[in-house]
Coordinates of C-alpha atoms and ligand atoms in Angstrom, one line a residue:
X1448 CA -12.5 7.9 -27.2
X1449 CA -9.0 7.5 -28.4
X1450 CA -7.4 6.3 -31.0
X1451 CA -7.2 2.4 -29.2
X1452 CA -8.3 1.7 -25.9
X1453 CA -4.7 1.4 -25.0
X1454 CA -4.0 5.2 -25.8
X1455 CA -6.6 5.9 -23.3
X1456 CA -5.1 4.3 -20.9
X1457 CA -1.7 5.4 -21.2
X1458 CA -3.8 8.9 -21.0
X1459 CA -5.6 8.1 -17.9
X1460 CA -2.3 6.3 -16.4
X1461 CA -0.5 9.8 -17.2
X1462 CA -3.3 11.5 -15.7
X1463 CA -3.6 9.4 -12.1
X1464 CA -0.1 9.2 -11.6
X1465 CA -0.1 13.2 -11.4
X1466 CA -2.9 13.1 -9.7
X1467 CA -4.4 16.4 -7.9
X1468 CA -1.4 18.0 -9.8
X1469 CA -1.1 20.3 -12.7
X1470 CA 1.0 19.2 -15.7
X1471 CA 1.6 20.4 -19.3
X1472 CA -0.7 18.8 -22.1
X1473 CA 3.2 18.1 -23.6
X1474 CA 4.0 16.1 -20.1
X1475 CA 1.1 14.0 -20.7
X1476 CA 1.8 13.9 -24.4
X1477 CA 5.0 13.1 -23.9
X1478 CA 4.4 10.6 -21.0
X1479 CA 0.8 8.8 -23.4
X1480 CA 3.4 9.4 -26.7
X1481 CA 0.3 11.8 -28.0
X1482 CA -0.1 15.1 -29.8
X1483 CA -1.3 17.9 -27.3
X1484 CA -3.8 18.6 -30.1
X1485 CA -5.8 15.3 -29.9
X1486 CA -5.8 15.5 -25.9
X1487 CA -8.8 17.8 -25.7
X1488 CA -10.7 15.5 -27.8
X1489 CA -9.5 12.1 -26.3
X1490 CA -10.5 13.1 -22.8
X1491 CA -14.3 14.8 -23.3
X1492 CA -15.9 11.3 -22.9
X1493 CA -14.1 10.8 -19.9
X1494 CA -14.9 14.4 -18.4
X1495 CA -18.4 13.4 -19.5
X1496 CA -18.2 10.0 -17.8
X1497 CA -17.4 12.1 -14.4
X1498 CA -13.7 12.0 -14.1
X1499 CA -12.8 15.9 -13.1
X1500 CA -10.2 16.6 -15.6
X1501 CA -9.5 20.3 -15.8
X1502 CA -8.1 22.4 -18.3
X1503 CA -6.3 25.3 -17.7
X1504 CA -6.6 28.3 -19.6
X1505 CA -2.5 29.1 -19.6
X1506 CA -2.1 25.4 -20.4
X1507 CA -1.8 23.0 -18.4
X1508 CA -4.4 20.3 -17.1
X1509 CA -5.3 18.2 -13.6
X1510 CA -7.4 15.7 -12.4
X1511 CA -8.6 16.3 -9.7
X1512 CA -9.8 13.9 -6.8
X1513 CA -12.3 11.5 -9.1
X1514 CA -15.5 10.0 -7.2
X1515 CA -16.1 6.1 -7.4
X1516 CA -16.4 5.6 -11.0
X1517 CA -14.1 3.3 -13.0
X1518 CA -13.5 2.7 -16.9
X1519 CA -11.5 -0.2 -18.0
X1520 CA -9.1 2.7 -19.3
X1521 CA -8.5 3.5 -15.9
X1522 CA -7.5 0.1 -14.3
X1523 CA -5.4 -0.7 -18.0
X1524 CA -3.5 2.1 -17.5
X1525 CA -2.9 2.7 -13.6
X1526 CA -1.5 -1.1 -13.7
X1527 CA 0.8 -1.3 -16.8
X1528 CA 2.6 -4.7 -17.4
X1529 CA 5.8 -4.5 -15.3
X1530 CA 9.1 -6.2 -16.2
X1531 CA 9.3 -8.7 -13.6
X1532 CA 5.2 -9.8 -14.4
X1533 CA 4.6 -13.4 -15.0
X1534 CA 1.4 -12.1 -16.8
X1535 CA 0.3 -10.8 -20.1
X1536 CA -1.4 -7.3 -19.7
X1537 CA -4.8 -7.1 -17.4
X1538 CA -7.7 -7.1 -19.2
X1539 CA -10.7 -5.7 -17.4
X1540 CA -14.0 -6.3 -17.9
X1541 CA -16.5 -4.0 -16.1
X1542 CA -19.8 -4.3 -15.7
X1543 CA -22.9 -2.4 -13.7
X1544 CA -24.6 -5.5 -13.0
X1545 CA -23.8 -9.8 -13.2
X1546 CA -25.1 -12.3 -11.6
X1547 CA -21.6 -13.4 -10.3
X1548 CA -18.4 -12.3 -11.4
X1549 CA -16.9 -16.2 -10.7
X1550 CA -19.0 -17.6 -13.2
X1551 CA -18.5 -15.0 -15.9
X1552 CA -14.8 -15.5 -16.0
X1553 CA -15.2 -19.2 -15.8
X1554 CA -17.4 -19.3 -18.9
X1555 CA -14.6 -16.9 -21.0
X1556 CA -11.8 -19.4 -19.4
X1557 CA -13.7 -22.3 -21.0
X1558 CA -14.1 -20.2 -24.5
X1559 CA -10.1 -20.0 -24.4
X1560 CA -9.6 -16.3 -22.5
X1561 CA -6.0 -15.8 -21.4
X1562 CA -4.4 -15.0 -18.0
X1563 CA -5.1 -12.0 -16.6
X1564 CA -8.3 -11.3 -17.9
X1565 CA -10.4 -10.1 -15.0
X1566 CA -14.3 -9.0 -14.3
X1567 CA -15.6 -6.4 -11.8
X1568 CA -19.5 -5.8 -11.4
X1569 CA -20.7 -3.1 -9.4
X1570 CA -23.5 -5.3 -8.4
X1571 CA -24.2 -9.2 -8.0
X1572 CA -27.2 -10.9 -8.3
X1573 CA -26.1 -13.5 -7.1
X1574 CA -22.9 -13.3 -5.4
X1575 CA -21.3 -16.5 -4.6
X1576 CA -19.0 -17.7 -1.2
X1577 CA -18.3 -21.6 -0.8
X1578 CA -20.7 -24.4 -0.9
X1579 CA -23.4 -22.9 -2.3
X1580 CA -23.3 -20.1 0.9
X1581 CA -24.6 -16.0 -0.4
X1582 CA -21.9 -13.2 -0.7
X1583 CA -23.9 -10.1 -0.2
X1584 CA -23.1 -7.6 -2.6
X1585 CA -25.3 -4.4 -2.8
X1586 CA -24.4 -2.0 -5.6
X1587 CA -21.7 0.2 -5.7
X1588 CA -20.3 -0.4 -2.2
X1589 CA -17.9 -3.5 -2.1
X1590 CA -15.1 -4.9 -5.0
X1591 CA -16.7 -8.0 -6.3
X1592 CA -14.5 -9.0 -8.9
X1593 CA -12.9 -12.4 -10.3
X1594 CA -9.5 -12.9 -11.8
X1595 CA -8.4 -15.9 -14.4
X1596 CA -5.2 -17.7 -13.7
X1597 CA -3.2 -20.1 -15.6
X1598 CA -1.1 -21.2 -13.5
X1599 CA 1.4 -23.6 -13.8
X1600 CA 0.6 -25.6 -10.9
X1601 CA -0.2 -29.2 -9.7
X1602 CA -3.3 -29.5 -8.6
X1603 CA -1.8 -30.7 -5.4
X1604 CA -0.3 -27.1 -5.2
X1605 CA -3.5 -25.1 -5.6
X1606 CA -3.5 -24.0 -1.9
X1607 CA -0.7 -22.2 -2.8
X1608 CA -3.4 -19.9 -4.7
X1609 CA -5.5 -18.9 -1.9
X1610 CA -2.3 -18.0 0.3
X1611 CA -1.4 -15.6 -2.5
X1612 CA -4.5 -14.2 -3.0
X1613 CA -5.0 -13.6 0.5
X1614 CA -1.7 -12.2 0.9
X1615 CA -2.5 -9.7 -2.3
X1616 CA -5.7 -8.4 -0.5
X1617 CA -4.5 -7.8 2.8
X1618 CA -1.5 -6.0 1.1
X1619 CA -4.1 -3.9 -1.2
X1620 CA -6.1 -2.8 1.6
X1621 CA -2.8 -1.8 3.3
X1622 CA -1.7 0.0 0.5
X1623 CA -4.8 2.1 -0.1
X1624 CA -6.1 2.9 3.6
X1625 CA -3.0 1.7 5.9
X1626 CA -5.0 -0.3 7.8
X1627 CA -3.3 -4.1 7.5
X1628 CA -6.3 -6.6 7.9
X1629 CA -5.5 -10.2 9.4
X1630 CA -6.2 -13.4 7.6
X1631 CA -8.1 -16.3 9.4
X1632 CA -7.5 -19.5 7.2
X1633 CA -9.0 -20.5 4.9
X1634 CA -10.4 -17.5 2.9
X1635 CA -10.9 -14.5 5.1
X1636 CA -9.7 -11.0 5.4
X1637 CA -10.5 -9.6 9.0
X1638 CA -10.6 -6.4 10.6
X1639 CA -11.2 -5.7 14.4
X1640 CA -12.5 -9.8 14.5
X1641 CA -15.1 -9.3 11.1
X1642 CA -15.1 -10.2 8.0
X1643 CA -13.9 -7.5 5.3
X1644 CA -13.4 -9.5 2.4
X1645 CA -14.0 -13.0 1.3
X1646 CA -12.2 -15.2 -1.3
X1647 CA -14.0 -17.8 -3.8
X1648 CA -11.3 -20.1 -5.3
X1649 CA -12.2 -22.3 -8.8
X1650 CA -9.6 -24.4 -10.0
X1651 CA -10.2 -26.3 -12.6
X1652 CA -8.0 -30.0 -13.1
X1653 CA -6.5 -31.0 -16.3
X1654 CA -4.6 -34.2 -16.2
X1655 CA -3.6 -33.6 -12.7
X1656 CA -2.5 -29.6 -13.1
X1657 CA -4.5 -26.5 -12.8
X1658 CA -5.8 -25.6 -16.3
X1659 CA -7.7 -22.4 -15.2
X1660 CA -7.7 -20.9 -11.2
X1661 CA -10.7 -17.8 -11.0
X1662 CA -10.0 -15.7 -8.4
X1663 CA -12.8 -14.0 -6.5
X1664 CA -12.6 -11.7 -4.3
X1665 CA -15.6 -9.6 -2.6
X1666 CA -14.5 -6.8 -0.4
X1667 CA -16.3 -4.4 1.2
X1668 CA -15.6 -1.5 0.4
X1669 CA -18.4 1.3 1.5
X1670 CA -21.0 -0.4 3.3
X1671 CA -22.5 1.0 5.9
X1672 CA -24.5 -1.2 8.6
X1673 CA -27.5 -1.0 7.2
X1674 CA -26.2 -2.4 3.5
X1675 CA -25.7 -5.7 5.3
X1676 CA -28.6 -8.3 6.3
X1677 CA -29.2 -8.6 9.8
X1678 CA -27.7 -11.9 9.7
X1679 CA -24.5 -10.7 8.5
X1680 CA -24.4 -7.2 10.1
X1681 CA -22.7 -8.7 13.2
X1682 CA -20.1 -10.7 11.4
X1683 CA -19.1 -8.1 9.3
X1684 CA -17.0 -4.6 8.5
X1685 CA -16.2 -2.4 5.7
X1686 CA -13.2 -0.2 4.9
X1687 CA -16.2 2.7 5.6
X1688 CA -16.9 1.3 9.1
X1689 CA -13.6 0.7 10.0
X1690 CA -11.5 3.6 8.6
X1691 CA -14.9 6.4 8.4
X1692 CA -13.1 7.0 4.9
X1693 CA -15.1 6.4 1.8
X1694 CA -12.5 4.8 -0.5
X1695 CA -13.0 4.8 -4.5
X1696 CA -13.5 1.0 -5.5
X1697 CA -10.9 1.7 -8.6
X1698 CA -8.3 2.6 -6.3
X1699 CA -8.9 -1.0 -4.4
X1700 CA -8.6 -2.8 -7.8
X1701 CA -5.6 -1.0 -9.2
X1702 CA -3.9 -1.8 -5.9
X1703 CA -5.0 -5.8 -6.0
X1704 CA -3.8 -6.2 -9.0
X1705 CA -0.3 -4.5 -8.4
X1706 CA -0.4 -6.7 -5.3
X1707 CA -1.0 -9.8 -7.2
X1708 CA 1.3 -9.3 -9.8
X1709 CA 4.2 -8.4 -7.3
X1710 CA 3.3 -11.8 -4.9
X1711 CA 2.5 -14.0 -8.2
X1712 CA 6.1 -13.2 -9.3
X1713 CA 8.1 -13.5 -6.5
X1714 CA 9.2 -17.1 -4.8
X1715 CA 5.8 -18.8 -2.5
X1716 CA 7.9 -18.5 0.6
X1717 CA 7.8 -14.8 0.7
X1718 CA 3.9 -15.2 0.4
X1719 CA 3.9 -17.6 3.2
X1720 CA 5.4 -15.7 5.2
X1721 CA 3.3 -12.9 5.1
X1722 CA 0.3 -15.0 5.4
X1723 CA 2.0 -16.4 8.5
X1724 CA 3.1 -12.5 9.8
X1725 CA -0.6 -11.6 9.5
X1726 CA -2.4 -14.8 10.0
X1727 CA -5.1 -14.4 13.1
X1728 CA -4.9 -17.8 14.3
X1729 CA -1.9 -19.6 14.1
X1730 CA -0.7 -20.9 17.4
X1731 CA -4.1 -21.0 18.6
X1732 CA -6.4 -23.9 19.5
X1733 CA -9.0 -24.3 16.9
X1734 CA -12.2 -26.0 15.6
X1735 CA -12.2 -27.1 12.1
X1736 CA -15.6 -28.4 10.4
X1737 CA -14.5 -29.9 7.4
X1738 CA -16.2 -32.1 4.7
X1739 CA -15.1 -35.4 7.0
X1740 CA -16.3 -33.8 10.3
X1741 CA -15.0 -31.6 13.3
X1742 CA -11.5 -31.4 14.6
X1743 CA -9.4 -30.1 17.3
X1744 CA -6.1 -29.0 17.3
X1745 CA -3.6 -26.0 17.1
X1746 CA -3.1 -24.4 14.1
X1747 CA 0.6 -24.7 13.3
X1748 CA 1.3 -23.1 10.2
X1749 CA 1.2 -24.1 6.4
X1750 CA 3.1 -26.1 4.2
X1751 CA 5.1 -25.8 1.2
X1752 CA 1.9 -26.3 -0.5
X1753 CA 0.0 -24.0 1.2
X1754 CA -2.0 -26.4 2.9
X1755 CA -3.0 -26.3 6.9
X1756 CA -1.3 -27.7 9.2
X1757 CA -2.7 -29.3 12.2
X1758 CA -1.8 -30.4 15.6
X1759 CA -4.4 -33.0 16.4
X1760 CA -4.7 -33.7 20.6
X1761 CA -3.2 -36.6 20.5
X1762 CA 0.0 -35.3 18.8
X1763 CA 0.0 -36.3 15.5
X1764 CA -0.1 -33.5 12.7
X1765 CA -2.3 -33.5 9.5
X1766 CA -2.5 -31.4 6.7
X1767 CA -5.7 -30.0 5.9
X1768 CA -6.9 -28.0 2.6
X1769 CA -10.2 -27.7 3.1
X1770 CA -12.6 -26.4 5.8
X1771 CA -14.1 -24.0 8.5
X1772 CA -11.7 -22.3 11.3
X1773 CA -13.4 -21.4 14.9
X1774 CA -10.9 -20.6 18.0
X1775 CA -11.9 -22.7 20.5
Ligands
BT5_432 C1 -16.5 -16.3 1.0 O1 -17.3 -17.5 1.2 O2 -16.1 -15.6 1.9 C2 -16.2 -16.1 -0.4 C3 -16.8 -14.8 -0.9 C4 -16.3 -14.5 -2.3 C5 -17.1 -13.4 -2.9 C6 -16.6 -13.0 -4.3 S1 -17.3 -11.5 -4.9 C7 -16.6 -11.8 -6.4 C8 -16.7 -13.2 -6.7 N1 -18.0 -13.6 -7.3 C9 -18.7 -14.4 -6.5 O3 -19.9 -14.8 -6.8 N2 -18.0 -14.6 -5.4 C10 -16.7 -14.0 -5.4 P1 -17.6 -18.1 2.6 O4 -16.3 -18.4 3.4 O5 -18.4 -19.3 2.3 O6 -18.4 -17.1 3.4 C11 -19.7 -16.8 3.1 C12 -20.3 -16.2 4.4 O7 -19.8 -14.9 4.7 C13 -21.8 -16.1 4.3 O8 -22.5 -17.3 4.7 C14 -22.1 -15.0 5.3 O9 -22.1 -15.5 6.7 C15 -20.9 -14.1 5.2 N3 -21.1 -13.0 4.3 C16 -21.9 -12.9 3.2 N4 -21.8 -11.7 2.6 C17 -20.8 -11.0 3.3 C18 -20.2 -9.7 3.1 N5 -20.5 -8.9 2.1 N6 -19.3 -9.4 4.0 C19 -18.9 -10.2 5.0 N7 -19.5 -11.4 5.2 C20 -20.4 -11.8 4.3

């Protein structure tokens, strides 16, 4: 490896933003600020790791289409702090195998680890959705990974979290396969009426604000039927099933977390309205089951806090933050 890890990713970025293209070692040089002489050396482990770099013998040097691997490198230096973030740097964390990516960044967020820092596990042992419910997540075909956020945020405003984050993965998955997914409140991220991703929200309170928010996120990526249980084969969809393109899981992340850092920075509204241009059930006459039992009503919307709004039958609107979502 490189001088620092962040020479290897301002290598790697270089390198993916020509991508299937030949450029001059002095492009990339001049792009990474290194000396054509070290490039050779800096890039063997990551030829050895599997990324196709090639070399030209007149000069010269490509990557070529690279299969579903991923270095930290890769996601540091595809998603460079932009001017307009509200965050420090990303700092990746990735790992073959956890037991959920949720609870590894909540145990670095309690040892002090800043905004931005992120985990991605090609496997989970045990994958996590809300209370206490499984999030299947067989090796190396879906995104499980978990974001920390520091928000500053009420707690009353945390909604305004899962809207975003929501908002972030349909625009991803948009931005990497075209296909723009739906969202059905609370957490989900649907294609063709299944589930393609799911979203695991952990905010922890400090004197009434948000001292830490972990985002996770699972999305499947390139499942096939048979990676999913019976009981969830019915329910659910990948970007495989639904596009019959086998995207790399790298490209997914690097997209999320331009996504997110484009949403996070720009005024809620914007996010809201997204969430209400590609929301699958507003208007519609729903079932929620939430922790103080089942109601009816039409979905109207959200709030300025990102909470639910709902049309009860006999008139009267509530705001709910919490629950299930069935169409009637
Ligand atoms: C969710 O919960 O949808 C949140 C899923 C969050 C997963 C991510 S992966 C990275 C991070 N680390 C974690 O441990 N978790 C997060 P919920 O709304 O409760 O939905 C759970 C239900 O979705 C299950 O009861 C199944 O019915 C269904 N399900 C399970 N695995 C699925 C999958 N891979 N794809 C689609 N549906 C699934």
């Amino acid at each position: 490896m490189g001088l620092t890890r962040e020479h290897d990713a301002a290598l790697l970025g270089a390198l993916f933003s020509a991508r299937g293209q030949r450029i001059t070692p002095q492009d990339v040089a001049r792009i990474a600020h290194l000396s054509p002489s070290s490039l050779q050396q800096m890039l063997t482990p990551y030829i050895d790791a599997g990324y196709p770099i090639e070399f030209h013998p007149q000069g010269g040097i490509c990557l070529h289409e690279p299969p579903d691997i991923w270095c930290a490198e890769e996601i540091m230096g595809r998603c460079p702090k932009r001017e307009y973030s509200l965050l420090p740097a990303w700092d990746p964390l990735l790992l073959a195998e956890t037991s959920s990516t949720n609870d590894v960044v909540r145990e670095q967020a309690r040892k002090g680890a800043r905004s931005g820092f992120l985990v991605a596990a090609s496997r989970q042992t045990s994958g996590r959705g809300r209370q206490g419910r499984k999030w299947e997540s067989p090796p190396e075909r879906g995104l499980y990974v978990s974001i920390l956020l520091r928000p500053d945020l009420p707690m009353t405003e945390a909604g305004k979290l899962t809207v975003l984050s929501s908002v972030a993965t349909v625009d991803a998955v948009e931005m990497v396969s075209g296909l723009r997914p739906q969202i059905k409140w609370p957490n989900d991220v649907m294609v063709g009426g299944r589930k393609l991703a799911g979203l695991l929200i952990e905010t922890e309170p400090k004197a009434a604000r948000v001292a830490y928010a972990v985002i996770g996120i699972g999305l499947n990526v390139r499942h096939e039927k048979e990676d999913f249980s019976p009981e969830v084969r019915g329910l659910a969809t990948s970007l495989y099933l639904a596009t019959g393109h086998l995207y790399r899981r790298a490209d997914l992340l690097v997209a999320l977390l331009q996504a997110f850092e484009k949403r996070l920075a720009q005024p809620f509204e914007e996010a809201r309205e997204a969430w209400t241009a590609s929301s699958l059930t507003l208007g519609q006459r729903v079932t929620l089951t939430t922790a103080r039992g089942r109601k009816h009503g039409q979905a109207l919307g959200l709030d300025e806090s990102g909470a639910l709004l709902l049309r009860g039958d006999s008139g009267e609107v509530e705001t709910v933050t919490a629950g299930d979502m069935q169409a009637c």
